[in-house]
Amino acid sequence: GAVVSQHPSRVICKSGTSVKIECRSLDFQATTMFWYRQFPKQSLMLMATSNEGSKATYEQGVEKDKFLINHASLTLSTLTVTSAHPEDSSFYICSASLAVSNQPQHFGDGTRLSIL
Amino acid sequence: RKEVEQDPGPFNVPEGATVAFNCTYSNSASQSFFWYRQDCRKEPKLLMSVYSSGNEDGRFTAQLNRASQYISLLIRDSKLSDSATYLCVVYRGGSYIPTFGRGTSLIVHP
């Protein structure tokens, strides 16, 4: 089945640091990837849609200058949390699928970000 | 009304029980539906797609009711290992952009 790899799985860093998270589709080409955030005991919230070769589409309320998304190839999207603060601590997950409406999303393992 | 709604539960059931969850969606143009399972502090994993005619995979049965705009998941003969949060995912009408329900927590006890 489709495999999506996400790295790193865990990040602990000081406030003010920028953190980059990578999401790779290993066995298929993903023109679109999605980035989510999940706080404890809450639902998965879509942050943005990452489009290969063009600008990401951000959901309402998500700061595009805070969460930089780059999708430079068909197999890699990156999310950079700039100048992270403790309130940015969360579980960040990416997903990818074949860009067809009846295909399910395949998720990366997630990145647990803790800002001290 | 939220795009996708689920009863958060928790549903507490004994081993061997049958349990069912529903998930309602607001966009009547939605075409694609899925059930995912998420274990604590892990990423969601696909459980099954939901087809118009309904589909079954072992102990799991998924159904779609377009008229009432909901999907359902039935789990028969519950196992302890079924304890997890079950997320329904609906693609926005005419697209493949996913919207997640908040999940339904299932706890299967001995």
Coordinates of C-alpha atoms in Angstrom, one line a residue:
Chain A
G1 CA 0.0 0.0 0.0
A2 CA 0.9 3.7 -0.2
V3 CA 3.6 4.7 2.2
V4 CA 4.1 8.2 3.6
S5 CA 7.1 9.0 5.7
Q6 CA 7.4 11.9 8.1
H7 CA 10.4 13.2 9.8
P8 CA 11.3 13.9 12.6
S9 CA 9.0 12.0 14.8
R10 CA 9.8 14.1 17.9
V11 CA 11.2 17.6 18.4
I12 CA 11.9 19.4 21.6
C13 CA 13.3 22.9 21.3
K14 CA 13.5 26.3 22.8
S15 CA 11.0 29.1 22.2
G16 CA 12.0 31.2 19.1
T17 CA 13.4 28.2 17.2
S18 CA 12.2 27.4 13.7
V19 CA 11.4 23.8 13.1
K20 CA 11.2 22.0 9.8
I21 CA 9.1 18.9 9.3
E22 CA 9.4 16.7 6.2
C23 CA 6.7 14.6 4.6
R24 CA 7.6 12.2 1.8
S25 CA 5.4 9.9 -0.3
L26 CA 7.7 6.9 -0.8
D27 CA 6.0 4.9 -3.5
F28 CA 3.7 7.2 -5.4
Q29 CA 3.7 10.8 -6.7
A30 CA 1.6 13.2 -4.6
T31 CA 0.7 16.4 -6.3
T32 CA -1.2 17.3 -3.2
M33 CA -0.3 16.7 0.4
F34 CA -2.1 17.9 3.5
W35 CA -0.9 19.2 6.9
Y36 CA -2.8 18.8 10.1
R37 CA -2.4 19.7 13.7
Q38 CA -3.9 17.8 16.6
F39 CA -4.0 19.0 20.2
P40 CA -4.6 16.5 23.0
K41 CA -8.1 15.0 23.1
Q42 CA -9.1 17.1 20.1
S43 CA -9.8 16.4 16.5
L44 CA -7.4 16.5 13.6
M45 CA -7.5 20.0 12.1
L46 CA -6.5 20.6 8.6
M47 CA -4.0 23.4 8.4
A48 CA -3.2 23.7 4.8
T49 CA -3.2 21.9 1.4
S50 CA 0.3 21.7 -0.1
N51 CA 0.3 21.9 -3.9
E52 CA 3.4 20.8 -5.8
G53 CA 4.9 23.7 -7.7
S54 CA 2.6 26.3 -6.4
K55 CA 1.6 28.1 -3.2
A56 CA -0.1 26.2 -0.4
T57 CA -3.7 26.8 0.4
Y58 CA -4.2 27.6 4.1
E59 CA -7.3 27.0 6.1
Q60 CA -9.0 29.9 7.8
G61 CA -7.2 31.1 10.9
V62 CA -3.9 29.5 10.0
E63 CA -1.1 32.0 9.6
K64 CA 0.8 31.4 6.4
D65 CA 3.8 33.4 7.6
K66 CA 4.0 31.3 10.7
F67 CA 3.6 27.9 9.0
L68 CA 5.7 27.9 5.8
I69 CA 4.9 25.1 3.4
N70 CA 7.1 24.1 0.5
H71 CA 6.2 21.4 -2.0
A72 CA 9.1 21.4 -4.4
S73 CA 8.7 17.9 -5.7
L74 CA 6.1 15.3 -6.2
T75 CA 7.4 13.3 -3.3
L76 CA 8.3 15.9 -0.7
S77 CA 6.5 18.6 1.2
T78 CA 7.9 20.5 4.2
L79 CA 6.2 22.4 6.9
T80 CA 8.4 25.0 8.8
V81 CA 7.0 26.3 12.1
T82 CA 8.8 29.7 12.3
S83 CA 9.8 31.2 15.6
A84 CA 7.9 28.5 17.5
H85 CA 6.4 29.3 20.9
P86 CA 5.0 27.0 23.5
E87 CA 1.4 27.4 22.2
D88 CA 2.7 25.8 18.9
S89 CA 3.4 22.6 20.8
S90 CA 1.2 19.9 19.2
F91 CA 1.1 16.8 17.1
Y92 CA 1.6 17.7 13.4
I93 CA 0.7 15.1 10.8
C94 CA 0.9 15.1 7.0
S95 CA -1.1 13.0 4.6
A96 CA -1.0 12.3 0.9
S97 CA -3.0 10.5 -1.7
L98 CA -3.4 10.0 -5.3
A99 CA -5.3 13.2 -6.3
V100 CA -8.5 11.3 -7.1
S101 CA -11.6 11.8 -5.2
N102 CA -12.2 8.2 -4.2
Q103 CA -8.7 7.5 -2.9
P104 CA -8.1 7.6 0.8
Q105 CA -5.4 9.6 2.6
H106 CA -2.3 7.9 3.8
F107 CA -0.7 9.4 6.8
G108 CA 2.8 10.0 8.0
D109 CA 3.7 8.9 11.5
G110 CA 3.3 12.4 12.8
T111 CA 5.7 14.8 14.5
R112 CA 5.3 15.6 18.2
L113 CA 6.6 19.1 18.7
S114 CA 7.3 20.4 22.2
I115 CA 8.4 24.0 22.6
L116 CA 10.0 24.9 25.9
Chain B
R1 CA -23.6 23.0 11.6
K2 CA -20.2 21.5 11.5
E3 CA -19.1 19.9 8.2
V4 CA -18.6 16.5 9.9
E5 CA -20.0 15.5 13.2
Q6 CA -19.4 12.5 15.4
D7 CA -20.5 11.7 19.0
P8 CA -17.2 11.8 20.9
G9 CA -18.3 9.0 23.3
P10 CA -16.7 7.2 25.0
F11 CA -18.5 4.1 24.1
N12 CA -17.8 1.5 26.8
V13 CA -18.6 -2.0 25.7
P14 CA -17.7 -5.5 26.9
E15 CA -15.7 -7.9 24.8
G16 CA -18.0 -9.6 22.2
A17 CA -20.5 -6.8 22.0
T18 CA -21.7 -5.2 18.9
V19 CA -21.3 -1.4 18.7
A20 CA -22.2 1.1 16.0
F21 CA -21.1 4.7 15.4
N22 CA -22.7 7.3 13.1
C23 CA -21.1 10.3 11.5
T24 CA -23.2 13.1 9.9
Y25 CA -22.0 15.4 7.2
S26 CA -23.4 18.7 6.0
N27 CA -22.3 18.9 2.3
S28 CA -24.7 16.9 0.2
A29 CA -22.2 17.0 -2.7
S30 CA -19.7 14.9 -0.8
Q31 CA -18.8 11.8 -2.7
S32 CA -16.0 10.0 -0.8
F33 CA -16.2 8.7 2.8
F34 CA -13.8 6.8 4.9
W35 CA -13.4 5.4 8.4
Y36 CA -10.0 5.7 10.1
R37 CA -8.8 4.4 13.4
Q38 CA -6.5 6.4 15.6
D39 CA -4.7 5.0 18.6
C40 CA -3.5 7.3 21.3
R41 CA -0.6 9.5 20.2
K42 CA -0.4 7.8 16.8
E43 CA -1.3 8.8 13.3
P44 CA -4.7 7.7 11.8
K45 CA -4.8 4.5 9.9
L46 CA -7.3 3.7 7.2
L47 CA -9.9 1.2 8.4
M48 CA -12.1 1.1 5.4
S49 CA -13.6 3.1 2.6
V50 CA -17.4 3.5 2.6
Y51 CA -19.2 2.6 -0.6
S52 CA -22.7 3.6 -1.6
S53 CA -23.9 0.0 -1.4
G54 CA -22.3 -0.6 1.9
N55 CA -19.3 -2.8 2.5
E56 CA -18.0 -5.3 5.0
D57 CA -14.5 -6.2 6.1
G58 CA -14.5 -9.0 8.6
R59 CA -16.2 -7.8 11.8
F60 CA -16.5 -4.3 10.4
T61 CA -19.5 -3.0 8.3
A62 CA -19.7 0.5 6.8
Q63 CA -22.8 2.0 5.4
L64 CA -23.8 5.2 3.7
N65 CA -27.1 6.9 3.9
R66 CA -27.2 9.8 1.4
A67 CA -30.7 10.8 2.1
S68 CA -30.0 11.5 5.8
Q69 CA -26.3 12.4 5.1
Y70 CA -24.6 10.1 7.4
I71 CA -22.2 7.1 7.4
S72 CA -22.1 4.4 10.0
L73 CA -19.6 1.9 11.2
L74 CA -20.7 -1.4 12.9
I75 CA -18.2 -3.5 14.8
R76 CA -19.3 -7.0 15.7
D77 CA -17.7 -9.3 18.3
S78 CA -15.6 -6.4 19.8
K79 CA -12.1 -7.2 20.8
L80 CA -10.0 -5.5 23.4
S81 CA -7.7 -4.4 20.6
D82 CA -10.6 -2.5 19.0
S83 CA -10.2 0.2 21.7
A84 CA -9.3 3.4 19.8
T85 CA -10.7 6.5 18.4
Y86 CA -12.7 6.1 15.2
L87 CA -12.6 9.0 12.8
C88 CA -14.9 9.6 9.9
V89 CA -13.5 11.4 6.9
V90 CA -15.5 13.1 4.3
Y91 CA -14.1 14.7 1.2
R92 CA -15.5 18.1 0.4
G93 CA -18.0 18.0 -2.4
G94 CA -16.3 17.4 -5.7
S95 CA -12.8 17.4 -4.3
Y96 CA -10.3 15.2 -2.4
I97 CA -9.8 17.7 0.4
P98 CA -10.5 15.7 3.6
T99 CA -12.6 16.9 6.5
F100 CA -12.3 14.9 9.7
G101 CA -14.9 14.3 12.4
R102 CA -13.6 14.8 15.9
G103 CA -13.7 11.0 16.4
T104 CA -15.6 8.6 18.6
S105 CA -13.8 6.9 21.4
L106 CA -14.4 3.2 21.9
I107 CA -13.3 1.4 25.0
V108 CA -13.7 -2.4 25.0
H109 CA -13.4 -4.0 28.4
P110 CA -13.0 -7.6 29.5

